[in-house]
Every structure is written in structure tokens, then in C-alpha cells.
Amino acid sequence: MEEDPFTPGYGEFQGIPKRTLPDDTVEYSIYVLDSSYPSQTRRRARLEVVKKAADGLVGEWGGEYIWQRENFGLEIVEDDGSIYLKGKTEFGEAIDDEWFIVAILRELSRRFQDLWIRVVDNDGEFLLIEAANALPPWVKPEIMDFRVWINSGQLFLVAEKNATTPITLKEALATINAADKAKIQRIRLVEEEAFYRVSKYPEAAHDHLHHALAKVPRKVALVLSERPQYVSAAVEQFYLRDPISLKACQKMKNFNPKDSVLVSVKFTKVLYAQLRSQEFAPPEGAGFKIPSEELKGKRNPDFAPADIGMKLACGFEMLIAPESVKTEKEELISDEIENILKNNTPPTDEEIATWPKTSDSEDWLDIDYTEFEKNLQGKSGKDEKAGSSKDQSTGYGHKSAEEKLKKMVQRFEMFLNDDESAGVDGVNINGSDEESDEDGSEDESMGDDEDEEDKGVSFDEAEFEKMMREMMGLPPDENVVKSQEMEDAEKEEEEIRKIQSQVEAELKEAGVITSTEQPKIKELRDDEDEEMDIDDGDEVDIDFNLAKNMLESLKSQGGMSGPGSNLLASMGIVFPRDDAREIDGKGKGKASD
């Protein structure tokens, strides 16, 4: 029976599973899989201990951490006969929140080795996406749901080699619980790639913060002193503002800018960039006084604090305005802010004077392309002037950006040096089953030999620099262009020599070549009518016998298809028909001149 074309979903590709998570959301589940906890009651008690430890770990690693939208959190869930911990966090544009959660879960699995943890986002198994360059050929997105798990700080795939069918959650848990672990594999290279971003935690949890001076209304300073994490909700309100919410900024009832103070505000780098990137003029009648951006041809130091403070105050005003559109979490924050304003007295000038005035550099917002080019060549202008320093920032604008670029270069080197993946025939994407089997059999030892493999990697810096210049729209380096042309000419000449050698070898096998004599080649100059013998130093490097025998072979074909013409045609060389009368006529005409 044929499928009805009017059926909903007819004609749609059904291979890749449809996702149910909203955008920019990560979901995580923690299962206790240990025979020591056979009953639901004992498992629940164990999960309570794990939940408490997770909360303590978040406080230990990220006591001052500012979440973009939602915090990390776990709750006990009973579903389909299973009891486990589950959580969901919307991270918005702050991808660092997602990787911080992965780092927390990985550390939790180290501390409780009976835990098996699964973490996905709206893209699915994003840990495999992160490790895309290291995945074996049999890994396909349509079969990998419920196959990726974290245990004891390691990444495991619940799958046999060359698996082809998807599995359910129950099947995955049953495989993990089984005594035979043959269907569970750990690929070290995939694990290293997947966990690359989390290797810097917990230190990286503090690196994403940015302190900046801001001139804010005194009541905003009060709220930030009581709940510094509420800065994310205020920035979110301002960044996603709508015309209805903006009406609250015309009067600024709750946060009057006439009484403003200069304080240091703690942001995340994402939050600060969101405020700085917005061009926004304060509404008329709001009472903000923003100085000019430039003063006497230079950058006005008073502009940034006033601009940041104005945007932040507008965000807080919209956050507690009743007409604003808010999420459930923002409604709770709004109620909390109103209680703070009602039950607390704004700080005095004397109190604010005791607060630290921390202000971090904004260099990470900018990229110095001159320094960027030097770093691509392994040089640093700053190192030349001030000496080398490991912690010194480079032209990439931020240390993590530098590390990501170096990782990209390393991946590029591996690709260029992989004869199986890239060659004269193009890129080999699929690979063979035999190769995947060999890769799988060496998974456990792959990490130990990685350092030795890296030593053999070579990299054409000139070629990479040329590519980066084209990507950034910079003019090409003349020296690089000339050297590239010379290299291309040499490669072409070498290729021609190889083809000549192959042709000669085949002709010798056929018995066409009978003489090894190689006389001097005479060259007829275009501007002279007489033939001139070429000196030894000017001899044309051509195999005379090869050329002579090849031409005789072509002549013997009489213009028909044959081995000589077919061989040359395969190399892109096509000779005209051999017309003796035409050749004789041309020769006589030349002699008569």
C-alpha cells in the first residue's frame, strides 16, 4: 500500500531525530547504576547525596559565577520505573555556561564513580559535535542518541564498532548494567576533543568575568550590592527590549538617574559585550546626561561609564516595570528587587567610597590584525619589546581566542599530513570499514602515541598565511606570491618529468625505443632564419629519442586512434592530423624565403 501524499510529514526526511529542547538549552541526566543500590529507596538516598555534592561543587567552583539566564540545578525525577537526577539550563548566548555545566558533571562523575551521566542540548549529542574531527566513520547522528555517556571523568560510547541502528534509553541503561562491557567503548582521541573546552575549569570559571566602572543611579548600586548576579537579568531585559518595555524608561520612576554614583560592576564578558555593542540614545525626559564620546580628538574617559550605567539602569527599570514582558524567573527577580528597594536604604557616598573600583581592560573586545599576522608566523611584537611572557595577551584579543586559533592550526596540520584523508584525488570523507576497524582496535593506545605522532607534523606557514589573508580580505604578500609561483612552476616541471619517464618506460616495453643516442637539439630562433647549435650550457633538457620515437609512433597511426595518441590524450595533449602534403608545402615555403 502506497503512502498517502496528503499525510502530515509526507516527503520529509525522517533520518535525524527531531529535537524537543528549545534553542540554547542544555539538559542533563544522572543515573546511579550500581548493584549496591538495588531498591528505589536506596537509590533515592544516594541521589540526595549526589545532589547535595553537586550544589557544593557549584559553590566551590563558581561562587561568584554569573549565569546568563538560568542556573545549574538538579532535581530527583521518577519516570517509567527509573529514578534519577535531571536538570535543564537555558544559557542564551553564553556558551561558557554550557561548558561550565559539562565541567561540573564531569567532576561529579569523578567523585561518584557509580554515576552515569548524559548531557545534550538542542543540537543533540553536542559532545560528539565538538569531537567531529576525531569520530570514526560509522558514527552517524541518526544512531547516536542515548549512546554518549560520562563516567569516572571519561567519555564512553554505548555501541559496538560499526553500529548501524539507533537504541532507546532503556537499551542503553541495560547495556551499561550488563556484566559484559564489550558493547561499551572508549575512544581516547574522541574524549580529548570532546572535553577540550572543559580542561581549563575551574580556573576558566573566573576568566569569563569582566569588571567595569559604571555611573548608575544610587538604587541600582543598592540592588547590585545585595544581588550582584541580577545584572544578567537587567542586561537581558535591555538587550531584548521591545517598544512596550521601553516606555518605562521615559520616566525612570524606580531608578532616578539624577542621583547617580560611580561604582565597579561585575559582568560576564558576554553581558558586557552585549551592552557595549548596542547603540542606544536615552529616551527624552529620562534625565540621563551622557558626555560626548570624544574629547579634544581623544577618547573621553567619562563616556563609557556613563553609557554603560545608563543602559544598565534602563534594564533594571524595564525589569521591574509591570508592563514589561518577563519570563517566570524574571518575575521572581522583579519581586525580589522590589523587596530590596522597600526594605533597604541606598548606600551613602561614604559607604560607596569604601567599595573597590575595579576596572578591567577591554582589549579582549578588539583584534590587532598586525599582531595577529605576527602570531600566525610564530612572532610577537610585544615579546620583542617587553620580553616573552606566558600570561601576556597577544594580538588575538584574548588568550582563549589564541588557544582556539592554535587548535585550528593543529587540526589543519593533521588534515594536510593525513594521506588517507587528503590527497591529489581530493578528500576522503567516508573511509572504509577496514580502516575504522583498525582505528577502533587502537583506541586505548592512541592517546599514548599522540606526542610522537605530533612530532612528525610539518606545516606550510606561507600557504596558511596566504589563506588567512584571503579570509580577512588583506592584500597578498608579493614575496609570498612570487615564491608560490616559483614553487608551482617547479612542481609542474617535476610532474612533466615523471610523465616523460612513464611514457619512455612503456615505449621501451613495447620495443619502440631502440637507440640510446641523445644528440644535441637544434633550436630555431624566432628572430633568425638560420639554425644555431646550442652550447653545452644551453642544451634543452629533452629526451631526443623519446620525442623522436613518439612522433614516429603518431605518424605510423596515419591519423587513426592508437596507443601513442591515446596516451598523450590522457595527459591532455592533442596533436593535429598528420598531413604530409601540408607539411611539405610549409617546408618549401620556408625554404623559398
Coordinates of C-alpha atoms in Angstrom, one line a residue, residues 523-530 590:
E523 CA 66.8 25.3 -31.8
L524 CA 65.4 27.7 -34.5
R525 CA 65.1 31.2 -33.1
D526 CA 62.0 33.2 -34.0
D527 CA 64.1 36.2 -35.0
E528 CA 66.7 34.3 -37.0
D529 CA 66.4 32.3 -40.3
E530 CA 69.4 30.0 -39.7
K590 CA 60.0 28.4 -45.6

